[in-house]
Coordinates of C-alpha atoms in Angstrom, one line a residue:
V1 CA 0.0 0.0 0.0
E2 CA 1.4 3.3 -1.0
A3 CA 1.2 6.2 1.5
V4 CA -0.2 9.4 0.1
L5 CA 0.9 12.7 1.6
L6 CA -2.1 15.0 1.9
I7 CA -1.2 18.7 1.4
A8 CA -3.9 20.7 3.1
G9 CA -4.2 24.5 3.7
T10 CA -6.5 27.5 3.3
K11 CA -6.8 30.3 0.8
V12 CA -8.9 33.4 0.4
E13 CA -11.0 33.4 -2.8
E14 CA -12.9 36.2 -4.5
N15 CA -16.3 35.1 -5.8
S16 CA -18.6 37.2 -7.9
V17 CA -22.0 38.0 -6.4
G18 CA -23.2 40.0 -9.3
S19 CA -22.7 43.0 -11.5
G20 CA -24.7 45.9 -13.0
T21 CA -24.8 49.7 -12.8
F22 CA -25.0 51.8 -9.7
N23 CA -24.6 55.4 -8.6
C24 CA -20.9 55.7 -7.8
P25 CA -20.4 58.4 -5.1
A26 CA -16.9 59.1 -6.4
E27 CA -18.0 59.5 -10.0
G28 CA -21.3 61.2 -9.2
S29 CA -23.0 59.2 -12.0
K30 CA -24.2 55.8 -13.1
Q31 CA -21.3 53.4 -13.6
P32 CA -20.8 49.6 -14.0
Y33 CA -20.0 47.7 -10.8
H34 CA -18.8 44.3 -9.7
H35 CA -20.1 42.8 -6.4
V36 CA -17.5 40.5 -4.8
R37 CA -17.7 38.1 -1.8
L38 CA -14.5 37.1 0.0
E39 CA -14.5 33.5 1.2
K40 CA -11.9 31.5 3.2
K41 CA -11.7 28.0 1.8
A42 CA -10.0 24.8 2.8
T43 CA -7.7 23.3 0.2
A44 CA -6.4 19.9 -0.6
F45 CA -3.4 19.7 -2.9
F46 CA -3.9 23.5 -3.4
V47 CA -7.4 23.0 -4.7
P48 CA -10.3 24.6 -2.9
V49 CA -12.7 21.9 -1.6
A50 CA -14.9 23.6 1.0
T51 CA -15.9 27.1 2.2
M52 CA -14.8 27.7 5.8
S53 CA -16.2 31.2 6.4
E54 CA -17.2 34.4 4.6
L55 CA -14.9 37.3 5.2
G56 CA -17.0 40.0 3.8
E57 CA -18.2 41.7 0.6
Y58 CA -17.5 44.8 -1.4
V59 CA -18.7 46.6 -4.5
E60 CA -16.1 47.9 -6.9
C61 CA -16.7 50.6 -9.5
Q62 CA -15.4 49.4 -12.8
S63 CA -14.8 53.0 -13.9
C64 CA -12.8 54.5 -11.2
G65 CA -11.9 51.5 -9.1
A66 CA -13.4 52.9 -5.8
T67 CA -14.7 50.2 -3.4
Y68 CA -17.8 50.4 -1.2
E69 CA -19.9 48.4 1.2
P70 CA -22.8 46.7 -0.5
A71 CA -25.2 49.2 1.0
V72 CA -24.2 51.6 -1.7
L73 CA -26.4 49.6 -4.1
E74 CA -29.5 50.5 -2.1
Y75 CA -29.5 54.1 -3.4
Q76 CA -31.7 54.1 -6.5
T77 CA -30.6 57.5 -7.7
Q78 CA -27.7 59.9 -7.2
E79 CA -30.2 62.3 -5.8
D80 CA -31.0 59.9 -3.0
L81 CA -27.3 59.6 -2.1
D82 CA -26.8 63.4 -2.3
T83 CA -29.7 64.0 0.0
A84 CA -28.5 61.5 2.6
L85 CA -25.0 62.9 2.5
A86 CA -26.2 66.5 2.8
V87 CA -28.5 65.7 5.8
A88 CA -25.6 63.8 7.5
V89 CA -23.1 66.6 7.0
L90 CA -25.5 69.2 8.3
R91 CA -26.5 67.2 11.3
L92 CA -22.9 66.4 12.1
A93 CA -21.9 70.1 11.7
L94 CA -24.6 71.3 14.1
E95 CA -23.7 68.7 16.7
V96 CA -20.0 69.6 16.5
V97 CA -20.4 73.3 16.9
L98 CA -22.9 73.0 19.7
A99 CA -20.7 70.5 21.7
D100 CA -18.8 73.1 23.7
G101 CA -21.9 75.1 24.6
R102 CA -21.1 78.2 22.4
V103 CA -21.2 79.0 18.7
T104 CA -18.9 81.7 17.4
D105 CA -19.4 83.7 14.2
D106 CA -16.5 81.8 12.6
E107 CA -18.2 78.5 13.4
R108 CA -21.5 79.7 12.0
Q109 CA -19.8 80.7 8.7
A110 CA -17.9 77.3 8.6
V111 CA -21.2 75.4 9.0
I112 CA -22.8 77.5 6.2
D113 CA -19.8 77.0 3.9
T114 CA -19.5 73.3 4.6
A115 CA -23.3 72.5 4.3
N116 CA -23.6 74.5 1.0
L117 CA -20.9 72.3 -0.5
Y118 CA -23.3 69.4 -0.3
L119 CA -26.7 71.2 -0.7
D120 CA -28.0 71.5 -4.3
P121 CA -28.8 74.3 -4.7
P122 CA -26.6 75.7 -1.9
G123 CA -29.3 77.6 0.0
L124 CA -28.3 77.6 3.7
T125 CA -28.2 81.2 5.0
L126 CA -27.2 82.8 8.3
S127 CA -30.8 83.3 9.2
G128 CA -31.7 79.7 8.3
L129 CA -28.8 78.4 10.4
S130 CA -29.8 80.6 13.4
E131 CA -33.3 79.1 13.3
M132 CA -31.8 75.6 13.3
L133 CA -29.4 76.4 16.2
A134 CA -32.2 77.9 18.2
T135 CA -34.2 74.7 17.9
L136 CA -31.3 72.4 18.7
Q137 CA -29.9 74.4 21.6
V138 CA -32.9 73.5 23.7
Q139 CA -32.4 69.8 23.0
S140 CA -30.1 67.7 25.2
A141 CA -26.7 66.7 23.8
K142 CA -27.9 63.1 23.9
T143 CA -30.9 63.9 21.7
R144 CA -28.7 65.7 19.2
S145 CA -26.3 62.8 19.2
K146 CA -29.1 60.4 18.4
S147 CA -30.2 62.6 15.5
T148 CA -26.7 62.6 14.0
A149 CA -26.4 58.8 14.5
S150 CA -29.7 58.4 12.6
A151 CA -28.5 60.6 9.8
L152 CA -25.2 58.6 9.5
A153 CA -27.2 55.4 9.6
E154 CA -29.4 56.7 6.7
L155 CA -26.2 57.4 4.8
G156 CA -25.3 53.8 5.5
S157 CA -22.1 52.3 4.3
A158 CA -22.1 54.1 1.0
L159 CA -18.9 56.0 1.8
N160 CA -15.7 54.2 1.0
M161 CA -12.7 54.4 3.4
E162 CA -11.4 57.7 2.0
G163 CA -14.9 59.2 2.1
R164 CA -15.2 58.3 5.8
R165 CA -11.9 59.9 6.5
I166 CA -13.0 63.1 4.7
F167 CA -16.2 63.0 6.8
V168 CA -14.1 62.9 10.0
R169 CA -11.8 65.6 8.7
T170 CA -14.8 67.8 8.0
A171 CA -16.0 67.4 11.6
Y172 CA -12.5 68.4 12.9
C173 CA -12.3 71.5 10.7
L174 CA -15.7 72.6 11.9
A175 CA -14.6 72.2 15.5
A176 CA -11.4 74.1 14.9
A177 CA -13.2 77.0 13.1
D178 CA -13.0 79.1 16.3
G179 CA -9.3 78.5 16.8
E180 CA -9.5 75.6 19.2
V181 CA -11.0 72.1 19.6
A182 CA -12.7 71.6 23.0
D183 CA -12.6 68.2 24.7
S184 CA -16.4 67.9 24.2
E185 CA -15.9 68.6 20.5
R186 CA -13.2 66.0 20.3
E187 CA -15.5 63.5 21.8
V188 CA -18.1 64.1 19.1
I189 CA -15.4 63.7 16.4
V190 CA -14.2 60.4 17.8
K191 CA -17.8 59.2 18.2
T192 CA -18.4 60.2 14.5
A193 CA -15.4 58.1 13.4
R194 CA -16.7 55.1 15.4
R195 CA -20.2 55.5 13.8
L196 CA -18.5 55.4 10.4
G197 CA -17.0 52.0 11.2
F198 CA -13.5 52.9 12.5
S199 CA -12.3 50.9 15.5
K200 CA -11.6 52.7 18.8
N201 CA -7.9 52.7 18.1
E202 CA -8.4 53.8 14.5
A203 CA -10.7 56.6 15.5
G204 CA -8.3 57.9 18.1
G205 CA -5.4 57.7 15.7
L206 CA -7.3 59.5 13.0
V207 CA -8.2 62.4 15.2
A208 CA -4.7 62.5 16.6
A209 CA -3.3 62.7 13.1
L210 CA -5.7 65.6 12.4
E211 CA -4.4 67.3 15.6
V212 CA -0.8 66.9 14.4
E213 CA -1.7 68.3 11.0
A214 CA -3.4 71.3 12.6
A215 CA -0.4 71.8 14.8
G216 CA 1.8 71.7 11.7
E217 CA -0.2 74.4 10.1
V218 CA 0.3 76.6 13.2
V219 CA 4.0 75.9 13.1
W220 CA 4.2 76.8 9.5
Q221 CA 2.4 80.1 10.1
I222 CA 4.9 81.0 12.8
T223 CA 8.0 79.8 11.0
H224 CA 7.0 81.6 7.8
E225 CA 7.3 84.8 9.8
S226 CA 10.3 84.2 12.0
L227 CA 12.1 80.8 11.6
A228 CA 14.4 82.0 8.8
D229 CA 16.0 84.5 11.2
L230 CA 16.8 82.0 14.0
E231 CA 20.5 81.6 14.2
D232 CA 21.1 80.5 17.8
S233 CA 19.6 78.6 20.7
L234 CA 18.3 81.7 22.4
A235 CA 16.3 82.6 19.3
W236 CA 15.1 79.0 19.1
A237 CA 13.9 79.2 22.7
D238 CA 11.9 82.3 21.9
W239 CA 10.4 80.4 18.9
A240 CA 9.6 77.4 21.1
I241 CA 7.7 79.7 23.6
K242 CA 5.7 81.2 20.7
F243 CA 4.9 77.8 19.4
S244 CA 3.7 76.6 22.8
D245 CA 1.7 79.8 23.4
S246 CA 0.0 79.4 20.0
L247 CA -1.2 75.9 21.0
K248 CA -2.0 77.0 24.5
F249 CA 0.5 74.4 25.9
T250 CA 3.8 74.8 27.8
P251 CA 6.9 73.1 26.4
E252 CA 6.6 70.6 29.2
E253 CA 3.0 69.8 28.2
I254 CA 4.1 69.2 24.6
Y255 CA 7.5 67.4 25.1
G256 CA 7.3 66.2 28.7
P257 CA 6.3 62.8 30.0
G258 CA 2.7 62.1 29.1
G259 CA 2.7 65.3 27.0
K260 CA 1.2 66.0 23.6
I261 CA 4.0 64.3 21.7
G262 CA 2.9 61.1 23.3
Y263 CA -0.8 62.0 23.0
W264 CA -0.3 62.5 19.3
G265 CA 1.3 59.1 19.0
L266 CA 4.7 60.5 18.1
T267 CA 8.0 59.3 19.5
W268 CA 10.7 61.9 20.2
P269 CA 12.8 61.0 17.2
T270 CA 9.8 61.5 15.0
A271 CA 9.1 64.9 16.6
E272 CA 12.7 65.9 16.3
A273 CA 12.9 64.8 12.7
M274 CA 9.7 66.8 11.9
T275 CA 11.2 69.9 13.5
S276 CA 14.6 69.4 11.8
T277 CA 13.0 68.9 8.4
L278 CA 10.9 72.1 8.8
Y279 CA 13.8 74.1 10.0
N280 CA 16.1 72.8 7.3
N281 CA 13.5 73.7 4.7
M282 CA 14.0 77.3 5.9
G283 CA 17.7 77.1 5.3
G284 CA 18.9 76.4 8.9
G285 CA 19.5 73.5 11.3
V286 CA 18.3 72.7 14.8
P287 CA 20.9 74.0 17.3
A288 CA 22.3 71.1 19.5
A289 CA 21.5 73.1 22.6
V290 CA 17.8 73.2 21.7
I291 CA 17.7 69.4 21.0
D292 CA 19.4 68.7 24.3
E293 CA 16.8 70.8 26.2
L294 CA 13.9 69.1 24.5
V295 CA 15.4 65.7 25.2
R296 CA 15.8 66.7 28.8
L297 CA 12.1 67.7 28.9
S298 CA 11.2 64.4 27.3
A299 CA 13.1 62.3 29.8
P300 CA 11.2 60.3 32.4
K301 CA 11.1 62.0 35.8

């Protein structure tokens, strides 16, 4: 009797569920699509013999290559999708700006500008916004949150990953319209990311990345005015103070143990490299004395 060596294993296989035309959010028009299911299969001698589990499904636009959750097929017309998107953006915008208990003129204008990007025709006015805010301000934060969650649920999973990131970025920009992002606003942004399907870690990381990006914009504004003139560690110390003041943090709060560098998910070498790159782009170099001081502030106490 000859012994036979059985070579067994698993593989992920793409199986077609169907195809047709749909309203591609990225294209903004009817496009052909391919609906795919991912299945994990057991193999014998490298040949699939049985399905072990289904790993998920996605819809791919055959025109632009964008991928979506199958829920995107539920929208019968582009108008349906546009309406759901506009409602979700407006509800989110209102929840964000009301989160800290006050609405500045800059935030009002940011809501109008953002909403009108999605409204067709762009008809939101200051008086119309004021009426909405007056109605919502008497509601509890919990009620407003439920309304936003409902709007996002109505939008469903029609947004692909990049669309979801843009949605979270929009929320952050609205919160930052008055020059700062309050903790209550940050909570709304993180909650929005979770509602859009990001995990807890992904949501926190995405918001942290937006905070780093915002900080970088502040740094650039400051450096554009003064960094090219910095020639010694004393001038750099003045710059560091201005940088800290602009973010409303002390150097210790930024670079110290448990400070913003850690909060942003950055290691000291990364922060130093970012600073060096920025300064070198302005034609200088980071003085050793400054690096030594920042390393000292970063050291465990």
